[in-house]
Coordinates of C-alpha atoms and ligand atoms in Angstrom, one line a residue:
X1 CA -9.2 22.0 14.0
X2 CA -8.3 19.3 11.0
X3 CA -12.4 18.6 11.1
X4 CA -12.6 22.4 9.7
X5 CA -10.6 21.7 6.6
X6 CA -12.1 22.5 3.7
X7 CA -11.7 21.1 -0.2
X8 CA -10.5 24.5 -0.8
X9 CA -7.8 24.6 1.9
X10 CA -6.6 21.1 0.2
X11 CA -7.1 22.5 -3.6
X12 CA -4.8 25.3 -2.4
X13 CA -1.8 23.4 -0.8
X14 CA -2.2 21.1 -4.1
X15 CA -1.3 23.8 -6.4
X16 CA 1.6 25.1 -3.7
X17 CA 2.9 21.4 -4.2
X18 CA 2.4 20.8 -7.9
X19 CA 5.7 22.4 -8.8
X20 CA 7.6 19.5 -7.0
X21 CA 6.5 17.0 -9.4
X22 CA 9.0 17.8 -11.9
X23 CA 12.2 16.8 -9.2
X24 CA 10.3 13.2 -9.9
X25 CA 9.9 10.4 -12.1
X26 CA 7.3 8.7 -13.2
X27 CA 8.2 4.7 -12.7
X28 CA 8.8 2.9 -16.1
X29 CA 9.9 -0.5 -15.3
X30 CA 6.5 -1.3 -15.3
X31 CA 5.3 -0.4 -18.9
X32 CA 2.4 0.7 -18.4
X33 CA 3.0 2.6 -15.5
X34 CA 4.7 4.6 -17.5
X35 CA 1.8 6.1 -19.4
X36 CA 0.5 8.1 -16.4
X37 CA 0.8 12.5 -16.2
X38 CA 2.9 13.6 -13.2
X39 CA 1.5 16.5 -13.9
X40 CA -2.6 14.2 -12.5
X41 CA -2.1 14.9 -8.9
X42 CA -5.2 14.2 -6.3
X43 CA -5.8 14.2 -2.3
X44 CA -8.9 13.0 -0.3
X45 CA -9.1 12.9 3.5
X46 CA -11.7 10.7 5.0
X47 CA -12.6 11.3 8.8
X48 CA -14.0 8.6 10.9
X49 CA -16.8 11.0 10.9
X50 CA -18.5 12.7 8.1
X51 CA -17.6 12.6 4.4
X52 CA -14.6 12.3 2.2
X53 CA -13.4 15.5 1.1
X54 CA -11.6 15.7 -1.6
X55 CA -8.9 18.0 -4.1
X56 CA -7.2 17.5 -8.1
X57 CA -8.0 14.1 -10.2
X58 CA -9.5 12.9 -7.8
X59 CA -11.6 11.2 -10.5
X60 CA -8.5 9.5 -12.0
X61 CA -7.6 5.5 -10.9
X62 CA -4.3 4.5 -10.4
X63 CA -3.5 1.0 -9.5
X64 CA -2.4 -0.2 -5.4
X65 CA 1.2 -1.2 -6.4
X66 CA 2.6 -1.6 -3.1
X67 CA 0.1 -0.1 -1.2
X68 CA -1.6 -3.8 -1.5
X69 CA 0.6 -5.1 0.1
X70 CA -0.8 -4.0 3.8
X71 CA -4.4 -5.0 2.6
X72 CA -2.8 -8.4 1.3
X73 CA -1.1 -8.7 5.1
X74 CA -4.3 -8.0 6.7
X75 CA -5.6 -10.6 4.7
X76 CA -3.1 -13.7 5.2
X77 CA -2.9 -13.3 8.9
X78 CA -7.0 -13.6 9.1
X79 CA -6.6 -16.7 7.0
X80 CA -3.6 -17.7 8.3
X81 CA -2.8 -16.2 12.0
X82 CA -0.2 -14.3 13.3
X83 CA 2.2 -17.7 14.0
X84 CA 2.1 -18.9 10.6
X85 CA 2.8 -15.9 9.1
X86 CA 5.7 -14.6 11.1
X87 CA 6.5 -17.7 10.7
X88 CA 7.7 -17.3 7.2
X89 CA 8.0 -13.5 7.0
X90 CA 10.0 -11.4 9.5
X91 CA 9.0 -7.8 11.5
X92 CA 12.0 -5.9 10.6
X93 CA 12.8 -2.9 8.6
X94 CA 15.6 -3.9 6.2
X95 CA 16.6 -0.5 4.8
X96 CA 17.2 -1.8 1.7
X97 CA 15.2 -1.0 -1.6
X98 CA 11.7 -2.9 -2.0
X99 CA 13.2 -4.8 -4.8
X100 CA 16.4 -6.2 -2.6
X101 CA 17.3 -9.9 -3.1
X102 CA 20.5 -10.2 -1.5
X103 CA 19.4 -10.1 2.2
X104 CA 17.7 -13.4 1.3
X105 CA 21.1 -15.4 1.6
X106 CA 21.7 -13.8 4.9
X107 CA 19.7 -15.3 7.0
X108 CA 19.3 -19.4 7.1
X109 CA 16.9 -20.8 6.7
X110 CA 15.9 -17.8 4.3
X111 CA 13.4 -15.3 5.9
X112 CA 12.0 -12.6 4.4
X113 CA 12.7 -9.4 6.8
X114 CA 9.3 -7.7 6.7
X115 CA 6.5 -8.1 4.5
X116 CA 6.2 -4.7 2.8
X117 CA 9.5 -5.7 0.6
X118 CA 8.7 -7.2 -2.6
X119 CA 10.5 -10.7 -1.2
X120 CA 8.2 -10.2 2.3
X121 CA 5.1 -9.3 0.2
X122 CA 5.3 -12.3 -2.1
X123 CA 5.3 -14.7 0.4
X124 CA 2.2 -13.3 2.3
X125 CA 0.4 -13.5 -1.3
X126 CA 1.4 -17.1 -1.1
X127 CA -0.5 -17.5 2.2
X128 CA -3.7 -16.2 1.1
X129 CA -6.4 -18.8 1.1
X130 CA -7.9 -20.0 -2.3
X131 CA -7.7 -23.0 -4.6
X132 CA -6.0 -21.1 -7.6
X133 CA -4.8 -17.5 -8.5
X134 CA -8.5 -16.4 -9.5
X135 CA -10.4 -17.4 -6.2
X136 CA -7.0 -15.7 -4.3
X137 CA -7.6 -12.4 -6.1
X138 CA -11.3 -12.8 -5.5
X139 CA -11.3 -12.5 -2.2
X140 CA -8.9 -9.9 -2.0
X141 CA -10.7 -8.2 -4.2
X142 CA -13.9 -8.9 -1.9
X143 CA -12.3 -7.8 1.2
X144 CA -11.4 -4.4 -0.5
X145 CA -15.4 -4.1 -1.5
X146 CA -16.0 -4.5 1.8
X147 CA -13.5 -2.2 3.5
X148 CA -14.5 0.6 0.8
X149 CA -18.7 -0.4 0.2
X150 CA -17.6 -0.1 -3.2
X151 CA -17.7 -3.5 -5.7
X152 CA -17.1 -1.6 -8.7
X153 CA -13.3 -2.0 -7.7
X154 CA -11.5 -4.3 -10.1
X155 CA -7.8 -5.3 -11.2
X156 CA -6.7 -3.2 -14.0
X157 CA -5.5 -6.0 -16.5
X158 CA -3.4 -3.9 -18.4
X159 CA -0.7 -3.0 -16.0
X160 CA -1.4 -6.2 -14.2
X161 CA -0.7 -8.1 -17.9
X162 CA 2.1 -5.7 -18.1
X163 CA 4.0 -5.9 -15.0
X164 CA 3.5 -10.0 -15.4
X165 CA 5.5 -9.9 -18.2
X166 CA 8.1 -7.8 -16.9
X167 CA 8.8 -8.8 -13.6
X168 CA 12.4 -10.6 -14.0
X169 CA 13.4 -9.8 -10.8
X170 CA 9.8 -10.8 -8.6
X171 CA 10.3 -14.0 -10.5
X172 CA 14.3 -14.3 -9.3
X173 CA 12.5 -13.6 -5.7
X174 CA 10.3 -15.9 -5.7
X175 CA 12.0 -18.9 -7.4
X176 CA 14.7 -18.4 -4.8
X177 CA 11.9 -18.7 -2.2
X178 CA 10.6 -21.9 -3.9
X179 CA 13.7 -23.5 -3.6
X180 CA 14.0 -22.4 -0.1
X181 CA 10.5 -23.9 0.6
X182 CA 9.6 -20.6 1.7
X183 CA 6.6 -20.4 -0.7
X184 CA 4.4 -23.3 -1.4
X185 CA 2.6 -24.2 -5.1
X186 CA 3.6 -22.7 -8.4
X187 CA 5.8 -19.7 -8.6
X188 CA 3.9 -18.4 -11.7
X189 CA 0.4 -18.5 -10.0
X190 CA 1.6 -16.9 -7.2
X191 CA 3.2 -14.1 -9.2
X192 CA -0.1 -14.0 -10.6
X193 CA -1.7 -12.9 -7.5
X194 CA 1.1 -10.5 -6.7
X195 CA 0.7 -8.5 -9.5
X196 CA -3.1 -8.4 -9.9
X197 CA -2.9 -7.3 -5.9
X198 CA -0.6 -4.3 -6.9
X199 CA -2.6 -3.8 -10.1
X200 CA -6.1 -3.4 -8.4
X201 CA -7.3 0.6 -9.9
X202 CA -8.7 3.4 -6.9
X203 CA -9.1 6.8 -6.8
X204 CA -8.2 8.4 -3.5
X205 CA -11.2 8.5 -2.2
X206 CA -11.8 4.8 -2.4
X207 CA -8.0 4.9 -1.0
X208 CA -8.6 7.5 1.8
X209 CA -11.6 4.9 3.0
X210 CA -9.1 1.7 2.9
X211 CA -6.8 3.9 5.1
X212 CA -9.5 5.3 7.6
X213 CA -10.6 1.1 8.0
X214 CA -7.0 0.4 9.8
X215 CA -7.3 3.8 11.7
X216 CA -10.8 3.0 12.8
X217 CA -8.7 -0.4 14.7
X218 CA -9.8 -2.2 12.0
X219 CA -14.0 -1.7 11.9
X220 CA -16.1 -0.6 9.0
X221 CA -16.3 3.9 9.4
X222 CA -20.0 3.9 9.1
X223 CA -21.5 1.0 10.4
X224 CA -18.3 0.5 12.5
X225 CA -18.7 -3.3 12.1
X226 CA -14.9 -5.3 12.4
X227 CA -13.6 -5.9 9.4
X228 CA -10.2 -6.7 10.4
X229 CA -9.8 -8.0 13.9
X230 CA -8.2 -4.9 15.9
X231 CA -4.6 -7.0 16.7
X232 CA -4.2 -7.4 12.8
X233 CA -5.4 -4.0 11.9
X234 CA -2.6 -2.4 14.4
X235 CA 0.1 -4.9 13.3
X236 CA -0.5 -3.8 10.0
X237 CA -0.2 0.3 11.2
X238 CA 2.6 -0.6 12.8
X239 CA 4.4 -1.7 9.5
X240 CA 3.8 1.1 7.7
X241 CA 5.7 3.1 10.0
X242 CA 8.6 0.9 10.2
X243 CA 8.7 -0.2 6.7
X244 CA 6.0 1.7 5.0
X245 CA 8.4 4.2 2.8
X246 CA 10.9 1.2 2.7
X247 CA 14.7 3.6 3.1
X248 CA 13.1 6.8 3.9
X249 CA 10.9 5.1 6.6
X250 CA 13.1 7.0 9.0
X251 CA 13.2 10.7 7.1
X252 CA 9.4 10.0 6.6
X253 CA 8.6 9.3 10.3
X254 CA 10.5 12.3 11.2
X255 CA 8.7 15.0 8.4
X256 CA 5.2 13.3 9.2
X257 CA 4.9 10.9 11.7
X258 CA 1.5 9.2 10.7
X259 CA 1.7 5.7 9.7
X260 CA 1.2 5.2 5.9
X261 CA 2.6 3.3 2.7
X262 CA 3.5 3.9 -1.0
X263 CA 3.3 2.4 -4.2
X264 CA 5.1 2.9 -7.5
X265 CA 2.1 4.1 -9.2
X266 CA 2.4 7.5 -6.7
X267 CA -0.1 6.7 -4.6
X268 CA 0.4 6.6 -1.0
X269 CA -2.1 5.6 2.0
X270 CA -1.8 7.1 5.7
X271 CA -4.1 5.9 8.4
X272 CA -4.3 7.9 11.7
X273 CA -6.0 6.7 15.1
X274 CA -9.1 8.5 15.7
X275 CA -8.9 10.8 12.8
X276 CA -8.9 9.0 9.5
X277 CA -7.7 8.1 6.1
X278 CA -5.8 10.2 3.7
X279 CA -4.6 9.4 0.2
X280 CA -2.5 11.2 -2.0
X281 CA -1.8 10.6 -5.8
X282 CA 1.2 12.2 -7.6
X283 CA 2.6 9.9 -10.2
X284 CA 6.3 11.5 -10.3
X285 CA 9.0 9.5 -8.1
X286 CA 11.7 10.2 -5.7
X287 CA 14.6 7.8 -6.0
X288 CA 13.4 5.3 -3.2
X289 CA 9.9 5.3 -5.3
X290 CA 7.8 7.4 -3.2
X291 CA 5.8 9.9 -4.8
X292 CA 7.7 13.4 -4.4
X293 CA 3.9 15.4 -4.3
X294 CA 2.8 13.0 -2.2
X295 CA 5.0 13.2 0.9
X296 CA 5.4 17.3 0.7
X297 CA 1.5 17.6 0.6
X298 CA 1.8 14.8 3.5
X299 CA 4.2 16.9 5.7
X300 CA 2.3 20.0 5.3
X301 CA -0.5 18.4 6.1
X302 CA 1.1 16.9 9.2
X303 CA 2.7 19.9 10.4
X304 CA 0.1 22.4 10.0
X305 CA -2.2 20.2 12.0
X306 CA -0.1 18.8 14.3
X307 CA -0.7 15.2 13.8
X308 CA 2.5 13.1 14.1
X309 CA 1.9 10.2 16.6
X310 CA 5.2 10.7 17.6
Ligands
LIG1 O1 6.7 -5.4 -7.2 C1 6.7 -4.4 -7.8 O2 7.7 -4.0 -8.4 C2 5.4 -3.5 -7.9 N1 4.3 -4.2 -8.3 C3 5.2 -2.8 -6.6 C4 6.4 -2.0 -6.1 C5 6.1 -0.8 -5.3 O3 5.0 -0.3 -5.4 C6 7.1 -0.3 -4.5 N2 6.7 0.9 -3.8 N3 7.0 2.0 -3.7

């Protein structure tokens, strides 16, 4: 049935959703993030077979943001295995906000809770192989070409630039961490990495494909080649539904029930088994930074198809 739908089906449910962005907010913390249009809202749904197909902006780049930091996961536990890094960074949701510190004193000697927090995230971008910041971000940037076919994908130096110099808190995080001996090397270079990660620029179609790697367990979607090794691929899935919407994991799971994660930019990535990627782009914010559009053309999607996994 979902094979049937059509760009016209998804152009129509975009225009019954466009009225919700106003109930958001575009983020501003960031500076730059600030300069995007709620009113630039896109979809694209890429099958694990056929084409992407595709509604709205769906032209217009936005940068990862969080969304990065499943790719970045993927990443760390090839380079690293699954030891070291749960080593380090723990499997739980923490139903706090993705920004939290004050967990970090809770637990001795300090652990992260799961690595789609800010505090989880920046110690997996520690772990990722590389003899400085540049060759780190190279080959995450290389192992996004690969997962999309696509090397025109770059880091969007503005925002990066911008949230670098604006991320008082990531650098409280981190420092902490340092002192912990939780991270290793300099705290600046790996902030570096962190926020050229979350600054890397997709449409949703270049998103959808990311998204329809980890549902396809992890292999390439048209010449089905592993990318990811399976294990990693479904560790990572399995994050996005604990942890994925950070406090409205559970509301999320409930309204959609397909495994996906947001960023502050409005972008959001879902991966189902044996169906596909979706993205969604909607710039304007609920209050746990999930974008508003995004989850209601998410749950329509989900319910008029039937696609939970629950
Ligand atoms: O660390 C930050 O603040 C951002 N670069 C990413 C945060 C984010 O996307 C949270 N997700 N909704």
């Amino acid at each position: 049935m979902v094979n049937k739908l059509e760009k016209k089906t998804l152009e129509s449910w975009l225009e019954n959703v466009k009225e919700y962005a106003c109930e958001g907010k575009v983020a501003d913390y960031i500076p730059a993030l600030a300069e995007q249009n709620p009113e630039h809202l896109a979809v694209a749904i890429y099958p694990l077979k056929g084409e992407c197909i595709y509604a709205g902006h769906s032209e217009k780049c936005f940068t990862l943001q969080s969304i990065s930091k499943v790719i970045s996961l993927a990443l760390a536990l090839i380079d690293n295995g699954e030891d070291f890094v749960f080593g380090r960074v723990g499997m739980e949701p923490s139903g706090d906000p993705f920004h939290s510190i004050y967990r970090l004193e809770q637990h001795t000697p300090s652990k992260p809770l799961n690595p789609m927090i800010n505090a989880g995230a920046l110690v997996v971008s520690n772990m990722i192989y590389g003899v400085n910041a540049h060759e780190r971000v190279g080959r995450l940037l290389s192992f996004i070409h690969e997962m999309t076919d696509d090397h025109s994908i770059q880091v969007n130096e503005n925002v990066a630039d911008s949230e670098f110099n604006s991320a008082f808190l990531n650098r409280s995080l981190l420092y902490y961490l340092k002192q912990h001996d939780v991270i290793k090397g300099d705290v600046e270079e790996t902030l570096d990495v962190y926020t050229k990660q979350c600054s890397v620029d997709v449409n949703v179609c270049q998103l959808a494909r990311i998204g329809a790697v980890f549902a396809n367990e992890g292999r390439d979607i048209h010449s089905n080649r592993q990318i990811i090794p399976r294990h990693y691929a479904r560790i990572c899935k399995t994050f996005m539904v604990t942890c994925g919407m950070y406090d409205a994991s559970g509301s999320f799971a409930i309204k959609v029930g397909i495994p996906a994660k947001s960023g502050v930019s409005g972008g959001v990535m879902a991966s189902l088994n044996q169906f596909g990627g979706i993205a969604v782009y909607g710039p304007a914010l609920d209050e746990k930074g999930n974008s508003v559009v995004g989850l209601k053309l998410l749950e329509i999607l989900s319910n008029r198809y039937d696609l939970s996994i629950f």
